[in-house]
Short mmCIF file of C-alpha atoms and ligand atoms in Angstrom, two decimals:
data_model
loop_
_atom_site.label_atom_id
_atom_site.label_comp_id
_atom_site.label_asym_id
_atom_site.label_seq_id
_atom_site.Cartn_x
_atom_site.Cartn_y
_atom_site.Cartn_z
CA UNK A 44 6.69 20.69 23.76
CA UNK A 45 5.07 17.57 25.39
CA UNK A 46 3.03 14.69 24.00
CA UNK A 47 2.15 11.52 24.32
CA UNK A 48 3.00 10.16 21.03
CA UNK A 49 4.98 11.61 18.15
CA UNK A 50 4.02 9.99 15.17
CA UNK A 51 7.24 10.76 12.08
CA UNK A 52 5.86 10.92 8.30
CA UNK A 53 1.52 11.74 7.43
CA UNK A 54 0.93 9.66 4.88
CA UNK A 55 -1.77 6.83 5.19
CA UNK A 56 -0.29 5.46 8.32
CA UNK A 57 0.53 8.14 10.12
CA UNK A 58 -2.71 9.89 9.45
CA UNK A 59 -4.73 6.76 10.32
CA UNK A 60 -3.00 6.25 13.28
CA UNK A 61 -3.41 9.78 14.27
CA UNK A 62 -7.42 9.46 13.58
CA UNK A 63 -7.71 6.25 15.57
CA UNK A 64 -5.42 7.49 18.73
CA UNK A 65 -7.42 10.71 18.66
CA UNK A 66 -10.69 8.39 19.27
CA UNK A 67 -8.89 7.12 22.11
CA UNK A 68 -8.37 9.91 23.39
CA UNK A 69 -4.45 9.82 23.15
CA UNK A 70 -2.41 13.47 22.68
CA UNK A 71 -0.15 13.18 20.00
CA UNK A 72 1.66 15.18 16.94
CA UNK A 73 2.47 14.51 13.26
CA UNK A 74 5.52 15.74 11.58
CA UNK A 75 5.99 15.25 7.62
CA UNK A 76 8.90 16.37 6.07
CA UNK A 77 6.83 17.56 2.42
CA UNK A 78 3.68 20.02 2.31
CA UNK A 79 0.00 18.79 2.08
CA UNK A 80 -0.20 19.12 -1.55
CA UNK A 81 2.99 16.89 -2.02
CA UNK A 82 2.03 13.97 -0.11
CA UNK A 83 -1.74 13.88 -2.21
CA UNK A 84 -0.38 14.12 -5.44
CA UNK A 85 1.29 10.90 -5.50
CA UNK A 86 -0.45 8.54 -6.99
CA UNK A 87 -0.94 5.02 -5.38
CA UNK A 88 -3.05 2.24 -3.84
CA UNK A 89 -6.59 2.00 -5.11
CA UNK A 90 -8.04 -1.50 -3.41
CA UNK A 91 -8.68 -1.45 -0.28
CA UNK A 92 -9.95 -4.50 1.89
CA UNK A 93 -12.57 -5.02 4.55
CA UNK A 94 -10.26 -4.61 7.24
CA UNK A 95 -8.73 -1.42 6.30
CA UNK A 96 -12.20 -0.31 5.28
CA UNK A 97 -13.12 -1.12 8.94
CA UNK A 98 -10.78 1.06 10.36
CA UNK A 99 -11.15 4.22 8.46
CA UNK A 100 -14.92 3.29 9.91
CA UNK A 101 -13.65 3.12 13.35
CA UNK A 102 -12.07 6.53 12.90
CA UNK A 103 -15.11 8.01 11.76
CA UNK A 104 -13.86 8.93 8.49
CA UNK A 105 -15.52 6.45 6.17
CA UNK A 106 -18.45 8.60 5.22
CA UNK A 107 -16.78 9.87 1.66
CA UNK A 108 -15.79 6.13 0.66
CA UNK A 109 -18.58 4.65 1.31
CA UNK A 110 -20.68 7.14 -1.12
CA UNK A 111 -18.00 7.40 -3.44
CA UNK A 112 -16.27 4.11 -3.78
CA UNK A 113 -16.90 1.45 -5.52
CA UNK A 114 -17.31 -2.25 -4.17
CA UNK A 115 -15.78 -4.86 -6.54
CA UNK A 116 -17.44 -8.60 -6.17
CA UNK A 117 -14.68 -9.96 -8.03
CA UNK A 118 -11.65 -9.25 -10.62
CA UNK A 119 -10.56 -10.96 -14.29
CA UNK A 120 -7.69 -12.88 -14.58
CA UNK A 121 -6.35 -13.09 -18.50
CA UNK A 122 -4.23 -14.90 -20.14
CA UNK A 123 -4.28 -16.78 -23.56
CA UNK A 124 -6.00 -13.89 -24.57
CA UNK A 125 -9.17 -14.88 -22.48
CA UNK A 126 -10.63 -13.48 -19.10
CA UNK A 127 -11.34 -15.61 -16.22
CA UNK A 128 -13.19 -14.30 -12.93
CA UNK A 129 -12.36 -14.36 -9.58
CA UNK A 130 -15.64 -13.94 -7.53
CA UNK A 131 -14.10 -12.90 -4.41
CA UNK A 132 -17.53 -12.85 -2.96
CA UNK A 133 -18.84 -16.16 -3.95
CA UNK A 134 -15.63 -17.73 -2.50
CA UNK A 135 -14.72 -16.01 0.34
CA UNK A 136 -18.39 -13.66 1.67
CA UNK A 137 -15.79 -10.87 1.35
CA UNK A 138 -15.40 -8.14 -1.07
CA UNK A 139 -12.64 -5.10 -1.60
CA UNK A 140 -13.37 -1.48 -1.89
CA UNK A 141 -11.58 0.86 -4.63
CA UNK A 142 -11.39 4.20 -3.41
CA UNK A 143 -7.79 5.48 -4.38
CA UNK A 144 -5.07 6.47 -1.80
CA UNK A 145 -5.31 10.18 -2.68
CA UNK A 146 -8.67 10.13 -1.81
CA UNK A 147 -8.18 8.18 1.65
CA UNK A 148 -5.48 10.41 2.68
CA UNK A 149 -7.58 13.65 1.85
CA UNK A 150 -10.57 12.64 4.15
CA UNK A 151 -8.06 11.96 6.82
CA UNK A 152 -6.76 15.21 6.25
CA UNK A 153 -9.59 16.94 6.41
CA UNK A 154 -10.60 14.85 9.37
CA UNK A 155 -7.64 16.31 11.36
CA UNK A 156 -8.13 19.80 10.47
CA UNK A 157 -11.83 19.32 11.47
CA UNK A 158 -11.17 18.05 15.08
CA UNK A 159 -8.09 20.80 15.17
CA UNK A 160 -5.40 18.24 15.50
CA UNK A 161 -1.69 18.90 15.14
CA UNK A 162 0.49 17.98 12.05
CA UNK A 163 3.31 20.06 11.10
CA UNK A 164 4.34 19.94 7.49
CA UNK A 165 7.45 20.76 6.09
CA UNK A 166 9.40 19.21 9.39
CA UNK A 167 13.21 19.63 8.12
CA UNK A 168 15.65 17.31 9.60
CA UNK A 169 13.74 15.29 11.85
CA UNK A 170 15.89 13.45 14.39
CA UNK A 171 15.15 10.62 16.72
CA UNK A 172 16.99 10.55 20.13
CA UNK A 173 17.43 8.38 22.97
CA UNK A 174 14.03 5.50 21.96
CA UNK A 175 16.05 3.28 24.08
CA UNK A 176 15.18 4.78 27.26
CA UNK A 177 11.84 5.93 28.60
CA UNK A 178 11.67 10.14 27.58
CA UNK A 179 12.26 9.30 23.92
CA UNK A 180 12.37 13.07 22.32
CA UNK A 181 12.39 14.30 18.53
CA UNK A 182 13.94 17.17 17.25
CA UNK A 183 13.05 18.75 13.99
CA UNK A 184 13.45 22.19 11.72
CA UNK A 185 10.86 24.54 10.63
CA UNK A 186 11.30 28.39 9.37
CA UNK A 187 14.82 28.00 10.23
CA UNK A 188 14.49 27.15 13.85
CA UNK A 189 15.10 23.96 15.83
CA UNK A 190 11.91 22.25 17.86
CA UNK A 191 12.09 19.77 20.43
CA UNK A 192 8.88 16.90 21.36
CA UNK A 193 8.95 14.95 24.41
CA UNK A 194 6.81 12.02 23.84
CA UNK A 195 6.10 8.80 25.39
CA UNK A 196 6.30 6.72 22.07
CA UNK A 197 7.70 7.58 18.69
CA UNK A 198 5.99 5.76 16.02
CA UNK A 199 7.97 6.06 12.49
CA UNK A 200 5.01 6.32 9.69
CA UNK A 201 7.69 8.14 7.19
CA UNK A 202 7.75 5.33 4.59
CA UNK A 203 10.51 3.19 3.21
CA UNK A 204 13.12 6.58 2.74
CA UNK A 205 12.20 7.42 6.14
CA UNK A 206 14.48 8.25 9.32
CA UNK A 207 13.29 6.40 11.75
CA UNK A 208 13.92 2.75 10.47
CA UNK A 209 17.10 4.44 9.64
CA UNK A 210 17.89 5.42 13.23
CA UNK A 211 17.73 2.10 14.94
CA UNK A 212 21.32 0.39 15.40
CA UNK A 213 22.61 -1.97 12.57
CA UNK A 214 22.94 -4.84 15.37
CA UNK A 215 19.07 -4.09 16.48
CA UNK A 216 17.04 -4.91 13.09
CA UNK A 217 17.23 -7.29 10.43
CA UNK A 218 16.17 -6.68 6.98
CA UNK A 219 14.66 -8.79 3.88
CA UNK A 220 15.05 -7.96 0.84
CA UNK A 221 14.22 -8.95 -2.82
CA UNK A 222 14.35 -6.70 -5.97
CA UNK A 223 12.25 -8.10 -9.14
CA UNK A 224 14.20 -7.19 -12.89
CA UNK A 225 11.34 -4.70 -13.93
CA UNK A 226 8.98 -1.83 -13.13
CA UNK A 227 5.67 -0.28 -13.77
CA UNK A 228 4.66 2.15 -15.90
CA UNK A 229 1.04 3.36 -14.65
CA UNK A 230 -0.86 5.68 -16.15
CA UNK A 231 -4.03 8.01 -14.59
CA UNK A 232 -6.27 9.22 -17.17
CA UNK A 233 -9.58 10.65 -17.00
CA UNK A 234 -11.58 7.56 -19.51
CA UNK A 235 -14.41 5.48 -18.22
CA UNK A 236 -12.86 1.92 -17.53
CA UNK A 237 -12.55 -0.70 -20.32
CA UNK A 238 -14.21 -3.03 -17.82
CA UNK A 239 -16.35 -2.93 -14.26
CA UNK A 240 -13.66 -4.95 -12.05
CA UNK A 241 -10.08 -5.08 -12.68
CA UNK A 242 -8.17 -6.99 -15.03
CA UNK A 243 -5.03 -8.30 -14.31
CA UNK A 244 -3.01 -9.65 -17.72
CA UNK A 245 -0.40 -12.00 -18.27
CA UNK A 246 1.00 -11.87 -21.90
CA UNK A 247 4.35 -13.16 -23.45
CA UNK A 248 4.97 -9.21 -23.71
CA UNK A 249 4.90 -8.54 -20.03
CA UNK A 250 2.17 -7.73 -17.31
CA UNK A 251 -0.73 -5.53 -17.55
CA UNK A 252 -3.28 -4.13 -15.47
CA UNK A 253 -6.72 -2.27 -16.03
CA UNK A 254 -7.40 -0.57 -12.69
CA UNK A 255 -9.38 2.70 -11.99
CA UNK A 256 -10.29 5.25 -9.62
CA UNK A 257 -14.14 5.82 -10.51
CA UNK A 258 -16.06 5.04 -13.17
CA UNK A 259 -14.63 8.20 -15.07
CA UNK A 260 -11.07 7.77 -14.39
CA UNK A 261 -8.60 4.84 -14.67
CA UNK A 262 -5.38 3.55 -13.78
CA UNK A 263 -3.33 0.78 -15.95
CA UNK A 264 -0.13 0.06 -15.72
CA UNK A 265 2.40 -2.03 -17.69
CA UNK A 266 5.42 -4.22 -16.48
CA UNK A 267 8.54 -2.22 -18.26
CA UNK A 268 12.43 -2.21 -17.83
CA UNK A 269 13.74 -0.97 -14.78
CA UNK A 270 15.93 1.04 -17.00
CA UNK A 271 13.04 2.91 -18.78
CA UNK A 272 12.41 6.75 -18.14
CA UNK A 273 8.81 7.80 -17.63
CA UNK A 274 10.07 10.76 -20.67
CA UNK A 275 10.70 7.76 -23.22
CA UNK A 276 7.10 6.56 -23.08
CA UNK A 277 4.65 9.25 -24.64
CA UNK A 278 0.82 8.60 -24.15
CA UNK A 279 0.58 6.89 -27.59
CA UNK A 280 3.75 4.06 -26.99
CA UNK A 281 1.72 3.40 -23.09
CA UNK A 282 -1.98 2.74 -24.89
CA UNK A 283 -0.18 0.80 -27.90
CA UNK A 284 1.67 -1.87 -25.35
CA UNK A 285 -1.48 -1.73 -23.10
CA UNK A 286 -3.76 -2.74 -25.71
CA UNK A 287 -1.10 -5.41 -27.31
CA UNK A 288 -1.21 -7.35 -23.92
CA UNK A 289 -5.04 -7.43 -23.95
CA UNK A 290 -7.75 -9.58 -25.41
CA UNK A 291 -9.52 -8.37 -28.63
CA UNK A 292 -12.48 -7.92 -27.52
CA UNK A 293 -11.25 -5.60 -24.47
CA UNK A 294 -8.94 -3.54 -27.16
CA UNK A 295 -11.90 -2.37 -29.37
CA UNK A 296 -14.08 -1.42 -26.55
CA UNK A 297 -10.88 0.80 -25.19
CA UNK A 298 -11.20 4.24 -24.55
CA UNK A 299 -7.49 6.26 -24.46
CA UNK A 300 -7.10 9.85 -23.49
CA UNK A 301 -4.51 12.12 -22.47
CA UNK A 302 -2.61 10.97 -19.31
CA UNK A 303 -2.71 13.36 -16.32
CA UNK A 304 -0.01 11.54 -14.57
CA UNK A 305 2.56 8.74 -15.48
CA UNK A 306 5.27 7.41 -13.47
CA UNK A 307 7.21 4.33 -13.07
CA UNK A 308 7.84 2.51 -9.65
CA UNK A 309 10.07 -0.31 -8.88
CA UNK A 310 9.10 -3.56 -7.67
CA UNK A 311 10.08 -4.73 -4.32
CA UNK A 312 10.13 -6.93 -1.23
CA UNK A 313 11.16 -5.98 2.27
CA UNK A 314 10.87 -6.42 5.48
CA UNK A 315 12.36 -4.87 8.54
CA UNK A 316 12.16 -7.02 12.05
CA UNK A 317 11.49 -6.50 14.79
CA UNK A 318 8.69 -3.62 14.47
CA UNK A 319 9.58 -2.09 17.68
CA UNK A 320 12.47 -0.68 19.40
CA UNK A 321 12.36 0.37 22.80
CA UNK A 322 9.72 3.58 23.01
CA UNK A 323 9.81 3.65 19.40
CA UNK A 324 7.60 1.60 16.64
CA UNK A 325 7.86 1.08 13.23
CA UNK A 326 5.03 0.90 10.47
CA UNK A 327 3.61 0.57 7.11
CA UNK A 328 6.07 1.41 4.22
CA UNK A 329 8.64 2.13 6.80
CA UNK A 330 9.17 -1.50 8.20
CA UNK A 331 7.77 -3.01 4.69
CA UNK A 332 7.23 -3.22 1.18
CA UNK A 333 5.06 -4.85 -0.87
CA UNK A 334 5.05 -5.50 -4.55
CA UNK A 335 2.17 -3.96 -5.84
CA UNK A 336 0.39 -6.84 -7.14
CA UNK A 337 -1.34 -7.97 -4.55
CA UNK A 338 -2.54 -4.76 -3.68
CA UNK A 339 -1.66 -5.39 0.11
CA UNK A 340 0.91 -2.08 0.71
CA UNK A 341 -1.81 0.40 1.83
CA UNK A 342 -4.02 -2.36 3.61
CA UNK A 343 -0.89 -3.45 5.58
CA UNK A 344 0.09 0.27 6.52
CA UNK A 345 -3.62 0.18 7.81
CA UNK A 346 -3.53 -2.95 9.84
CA UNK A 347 -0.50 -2.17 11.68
CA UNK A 348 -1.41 1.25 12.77
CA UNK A 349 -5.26 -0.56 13.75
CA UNK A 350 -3.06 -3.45 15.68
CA UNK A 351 -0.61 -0.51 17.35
CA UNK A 352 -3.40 1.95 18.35
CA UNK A 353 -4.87 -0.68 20.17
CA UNK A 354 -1.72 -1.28 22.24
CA UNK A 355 -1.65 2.12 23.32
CA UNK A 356 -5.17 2.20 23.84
CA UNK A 357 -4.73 -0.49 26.43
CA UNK A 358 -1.44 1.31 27.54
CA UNK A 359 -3.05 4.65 28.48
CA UNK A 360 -6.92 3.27 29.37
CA UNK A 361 -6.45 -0.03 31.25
CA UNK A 362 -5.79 -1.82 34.10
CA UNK A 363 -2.21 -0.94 35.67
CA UNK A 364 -1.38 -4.68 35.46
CA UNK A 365 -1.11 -6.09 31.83
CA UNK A 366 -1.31 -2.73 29.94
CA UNK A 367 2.28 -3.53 27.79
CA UNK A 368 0.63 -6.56 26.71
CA UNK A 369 -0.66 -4.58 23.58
CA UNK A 370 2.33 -2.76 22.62
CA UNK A 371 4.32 -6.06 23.72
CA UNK A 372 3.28 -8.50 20.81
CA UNK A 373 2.50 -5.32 18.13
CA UNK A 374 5.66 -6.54 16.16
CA UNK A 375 4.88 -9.82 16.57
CA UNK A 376 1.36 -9.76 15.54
CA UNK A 377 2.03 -7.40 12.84
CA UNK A 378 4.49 -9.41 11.59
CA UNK A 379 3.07 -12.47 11.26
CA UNK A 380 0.52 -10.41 8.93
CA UNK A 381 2.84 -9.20 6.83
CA UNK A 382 4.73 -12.12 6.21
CA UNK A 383 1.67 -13.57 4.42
CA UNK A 384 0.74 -10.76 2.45
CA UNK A 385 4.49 -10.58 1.38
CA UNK A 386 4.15 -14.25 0.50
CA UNK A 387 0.77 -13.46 -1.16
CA UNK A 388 2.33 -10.50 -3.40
CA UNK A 389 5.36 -12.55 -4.48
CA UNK A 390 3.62 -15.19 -5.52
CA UNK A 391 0.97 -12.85 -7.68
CA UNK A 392 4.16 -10.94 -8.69
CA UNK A 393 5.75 -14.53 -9.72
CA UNK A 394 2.62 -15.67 -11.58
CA UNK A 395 1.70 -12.86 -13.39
CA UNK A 396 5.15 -11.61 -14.57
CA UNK A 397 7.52 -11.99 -18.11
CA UNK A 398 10.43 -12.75 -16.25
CA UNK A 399 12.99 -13.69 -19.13
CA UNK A 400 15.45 -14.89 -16.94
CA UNK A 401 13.34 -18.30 -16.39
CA UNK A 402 13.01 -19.27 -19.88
CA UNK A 403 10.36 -21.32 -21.52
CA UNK A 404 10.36 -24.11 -18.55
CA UNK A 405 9.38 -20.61 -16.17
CA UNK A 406 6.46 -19.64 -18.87
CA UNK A 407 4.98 -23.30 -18.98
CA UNK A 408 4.96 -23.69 -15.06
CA UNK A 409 3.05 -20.38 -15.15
CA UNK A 410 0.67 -21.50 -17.76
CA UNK A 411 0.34 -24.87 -16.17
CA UNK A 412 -0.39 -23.04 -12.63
CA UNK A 413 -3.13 -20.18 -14.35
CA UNK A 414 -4.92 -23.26 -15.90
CA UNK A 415 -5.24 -25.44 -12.73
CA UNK A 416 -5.65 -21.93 -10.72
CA UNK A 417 -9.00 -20.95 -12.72
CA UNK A 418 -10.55 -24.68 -12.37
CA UNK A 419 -9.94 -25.68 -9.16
CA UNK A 420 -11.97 -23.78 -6.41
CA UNK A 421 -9.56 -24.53 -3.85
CA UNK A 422 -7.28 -22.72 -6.01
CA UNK A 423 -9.20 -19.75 -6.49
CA UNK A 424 -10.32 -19.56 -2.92
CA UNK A 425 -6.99 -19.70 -1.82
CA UNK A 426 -6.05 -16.75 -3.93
CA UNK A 427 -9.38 -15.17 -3.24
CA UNK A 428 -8.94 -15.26 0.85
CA UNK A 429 -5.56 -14.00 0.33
CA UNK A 430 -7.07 -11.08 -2.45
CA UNK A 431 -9.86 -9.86 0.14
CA UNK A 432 -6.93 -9.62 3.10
CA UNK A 433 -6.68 -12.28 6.10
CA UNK A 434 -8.49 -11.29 9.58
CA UNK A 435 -6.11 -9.08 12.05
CA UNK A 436 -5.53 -12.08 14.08
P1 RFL B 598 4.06 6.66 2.68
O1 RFL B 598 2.82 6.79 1.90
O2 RFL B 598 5.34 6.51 1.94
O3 RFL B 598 4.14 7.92 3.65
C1 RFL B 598 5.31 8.22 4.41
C2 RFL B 598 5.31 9.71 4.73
O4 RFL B 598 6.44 10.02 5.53
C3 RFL B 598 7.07 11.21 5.04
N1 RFL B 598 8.47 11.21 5.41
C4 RFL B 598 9.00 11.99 6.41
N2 RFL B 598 8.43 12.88 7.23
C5 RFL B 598 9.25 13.50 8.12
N3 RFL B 598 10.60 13.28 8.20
C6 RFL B 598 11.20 12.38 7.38
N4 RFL B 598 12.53 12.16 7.45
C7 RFL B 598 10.40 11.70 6.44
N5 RFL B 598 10.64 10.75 5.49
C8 RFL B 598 9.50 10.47 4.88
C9 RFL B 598 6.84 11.14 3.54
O5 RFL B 598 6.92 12.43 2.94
C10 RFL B 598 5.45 10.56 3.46
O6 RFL B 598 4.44 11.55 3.44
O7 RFL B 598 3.99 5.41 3.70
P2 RFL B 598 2.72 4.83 4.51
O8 RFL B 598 1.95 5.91 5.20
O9 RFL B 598 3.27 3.71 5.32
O10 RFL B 598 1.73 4.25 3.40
C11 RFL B 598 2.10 3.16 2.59
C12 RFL B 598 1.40 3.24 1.23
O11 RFL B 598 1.63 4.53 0.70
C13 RFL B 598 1.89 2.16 0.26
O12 RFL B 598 2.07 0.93 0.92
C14 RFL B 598 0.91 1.92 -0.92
O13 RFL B 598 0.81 3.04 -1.72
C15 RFL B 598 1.36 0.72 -1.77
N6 RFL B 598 0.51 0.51 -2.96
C16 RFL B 598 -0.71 -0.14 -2.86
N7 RFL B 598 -1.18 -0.54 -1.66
C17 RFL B 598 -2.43 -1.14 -1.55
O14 RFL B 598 -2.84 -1.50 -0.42
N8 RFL B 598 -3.25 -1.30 -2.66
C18 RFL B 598 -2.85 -0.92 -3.91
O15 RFL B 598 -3.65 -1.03 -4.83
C19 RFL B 598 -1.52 -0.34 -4.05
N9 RFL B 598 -1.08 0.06 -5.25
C20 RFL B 598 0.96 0.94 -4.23
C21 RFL B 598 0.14 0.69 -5.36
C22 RFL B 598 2.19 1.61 -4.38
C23 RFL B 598 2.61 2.01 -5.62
N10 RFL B 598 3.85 2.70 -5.69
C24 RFL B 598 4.09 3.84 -6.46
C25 RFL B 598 4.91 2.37 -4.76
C26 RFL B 598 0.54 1.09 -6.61
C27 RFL B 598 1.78 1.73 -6.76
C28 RFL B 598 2.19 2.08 -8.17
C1 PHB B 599 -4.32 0.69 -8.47
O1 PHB B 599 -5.50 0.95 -8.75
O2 PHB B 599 -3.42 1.56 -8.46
C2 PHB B 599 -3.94 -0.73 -8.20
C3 PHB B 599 -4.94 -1.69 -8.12
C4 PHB B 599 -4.60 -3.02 -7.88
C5 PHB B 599 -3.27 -3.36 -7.70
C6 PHB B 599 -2.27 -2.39 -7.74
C7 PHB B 599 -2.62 -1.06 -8.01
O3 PHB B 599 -2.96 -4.66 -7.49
#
């Protein structure tokens, strides 16, 4: 089989960049190693900025979010057992969207099976061969029998596991790495939120946050060991810590329920460079991670595959001179958009944490930097242009 790009993993980037290169008019096929019902019942991002918000408008699936979602002005910072607001809006003319990742990635699904596009799930063994020369092909397994895609490009969508970043030559890439000492424990539970906008907690206990997915269902999570189980925390120990690392006020007017799903992730910062190698590219989760702090892992996915699909729009619709000039500075300007959203999420990650390991002199310099952060509005705006996601440059 021939195409012109062969996009490896359909989760949020590889379905977005599949919607937006189908609006171009560019031929291409998904292959993701789980089924459809896997890849939407994990549980993830729920913020998404203007710019990522822009391009699920572009490809013409925005319809759902925009009656669905819900527009946040602002979020609460707390700490001393108060609440101070952020009002992105006020400071920056910007505000985010929540709409949970589940929910994205099903109206891109459905998008695709509308305009009869291919994805095949349950791609075993997916192979990359011979990206350094121009007929870049993929090989993969299905039903027991081997396939073979000739493509132009091969973009590798298939997350931070995946085998694409994993295929490029030691000598070729250089990676970044830094693991924090603790996880989260989030929770999903079908409660109306304890507050409108989200609530992000530091306490001498550890980190908390009050997120949510509409205004029936929420998500919180707690910092917790990276040694802890998800089995060793039952629904009563998660709302116990949660409501010890909250205000008062916020604790009484708590509403706890059975969870539907709990899980603990890891906290992380990486990035792969370059983004591109040869015929094949590399993006979202698969070139980087984000702690999830910030909020930036799903917006960055999205920004990258908007920066990428350009390039090949130019490749395949242009002029004959100039057209690599997209796909030419992709990892470059990519890059230098990640790099400040990593910078953005470590420092959140830095300020908001318990990290033991710094001792008292670590917990004053955060206290010191919360007070000055919620009265100075250079501060906040700083913080706030960073929340609400820079421009794609
Ligand atoms: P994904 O979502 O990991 O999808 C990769 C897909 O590739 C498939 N795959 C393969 N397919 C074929 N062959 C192979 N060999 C393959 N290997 C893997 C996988 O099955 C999968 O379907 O990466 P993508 O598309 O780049 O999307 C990235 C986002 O999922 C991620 O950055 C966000 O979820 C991060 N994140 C958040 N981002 C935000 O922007 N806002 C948030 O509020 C936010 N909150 C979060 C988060 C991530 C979290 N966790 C659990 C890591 C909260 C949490 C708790
Ligand atoms: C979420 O709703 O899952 C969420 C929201 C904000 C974050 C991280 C996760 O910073």
């Amino acid at each position: 089989m021939r195409t012109q790009v062969a996009i490896i993993g359909a989760g949020p980037s590889g379905l977005l960049l599949g919607a937006l290169l189908h609006k171009a008019g560019i031929d291409h096929v998904i292959l993701e190693r789980q089924t459809p019902e896997y890849v939407l019942g994990r549980i993830r991002a729920g913020v998404l900025e203007q710019v990522a918000v822009d391009l699920l408008n572009e490809a013409g699936v925005g319809e759902r979010m925009h009656r669905e979602g819900l527009p946040h002005d602002g979020f609460d910072l707390c700490f001393g057992e108060r609440r101070h607001r952020i009002d992105l809006h006020a400071l920056t003319g910007k505000r985010v969207m929540v709409y949970g990742q589940t929910e994205v990635t099903r109206d891109l699904m459905d998008h695709r099976t509308a305009a009869g596009l291919h994805t095949v799930y349950e791609a075993a063994n997916v192979s990359l061969h011979d990206f350094d020369g121009s007929q870049p092909r993929v090989r993969y397994e299905k039903d027991g029998q081997t396939h073979e895609i000739q493509a132009d490009f091969i973009v590798g969508c298939d997350g931070y596991h995946g085998v694409a970043r994993a295929s490029v030559p030691a000598g070729a890439i250089q990676n970044f790495e830094k693991i924090y000492p603790f996880g989260w424990l989030g929770v999903l539970a079908d409660v109306p939120p304890v507050h409108e906008e989200l609530i992000y907690a530091n306490h001498e206990r550890g980190f908390a946050l009050c997120s949510m997915r509409s205004k029936t269902r929420v998500r919180y999570y707690v910092q917790c060991p990276l040694e802890d189980k998800v089995e060793q925390w039952s629904d009563a120990a998660f709302w116990d810590e949660l409501k010890r690392r909250l205000p008062p006020e916020d604790v009484a007017r708590m509403v706890t329920g059975p969870s539907i799903e709990k899980s603990i992730a890891p906290l992380r910062s990486f990035v792969a460079e370059p983004m591109r190698f040869g015929r094949l590219f590399l993006a979202g989760d698969a070139a980087h991670i984000v702690p999830p702090t910030g909020a930036k892992g799903l917006n960055l996915a999205a920004s990258d595959v908007g920066i990428l699909s350009r390039g090949l729009a130019e490749y395949y619709g242009g002029a004959a001179s100039g057209r690599e000039a997209g796909i030419h500075s992709y990892s470059q300007r990519a890059l230098s958009r990640i790099w400040k959203a990593e910078r953005f999420s470590w420092w959140f990650t830095s300020l908001m944490h318990r990290f033991p390991e710094n001792g008292e002199f670590g917990r004053k310099m955060q206290e010191a930097e919360l007070d000055y952060l919620v009265n100075s509005e250079a501060a906040m705006t700083a913080m706030a242009e960073n929340y609400v996601g820079l421009s794609l440059g």
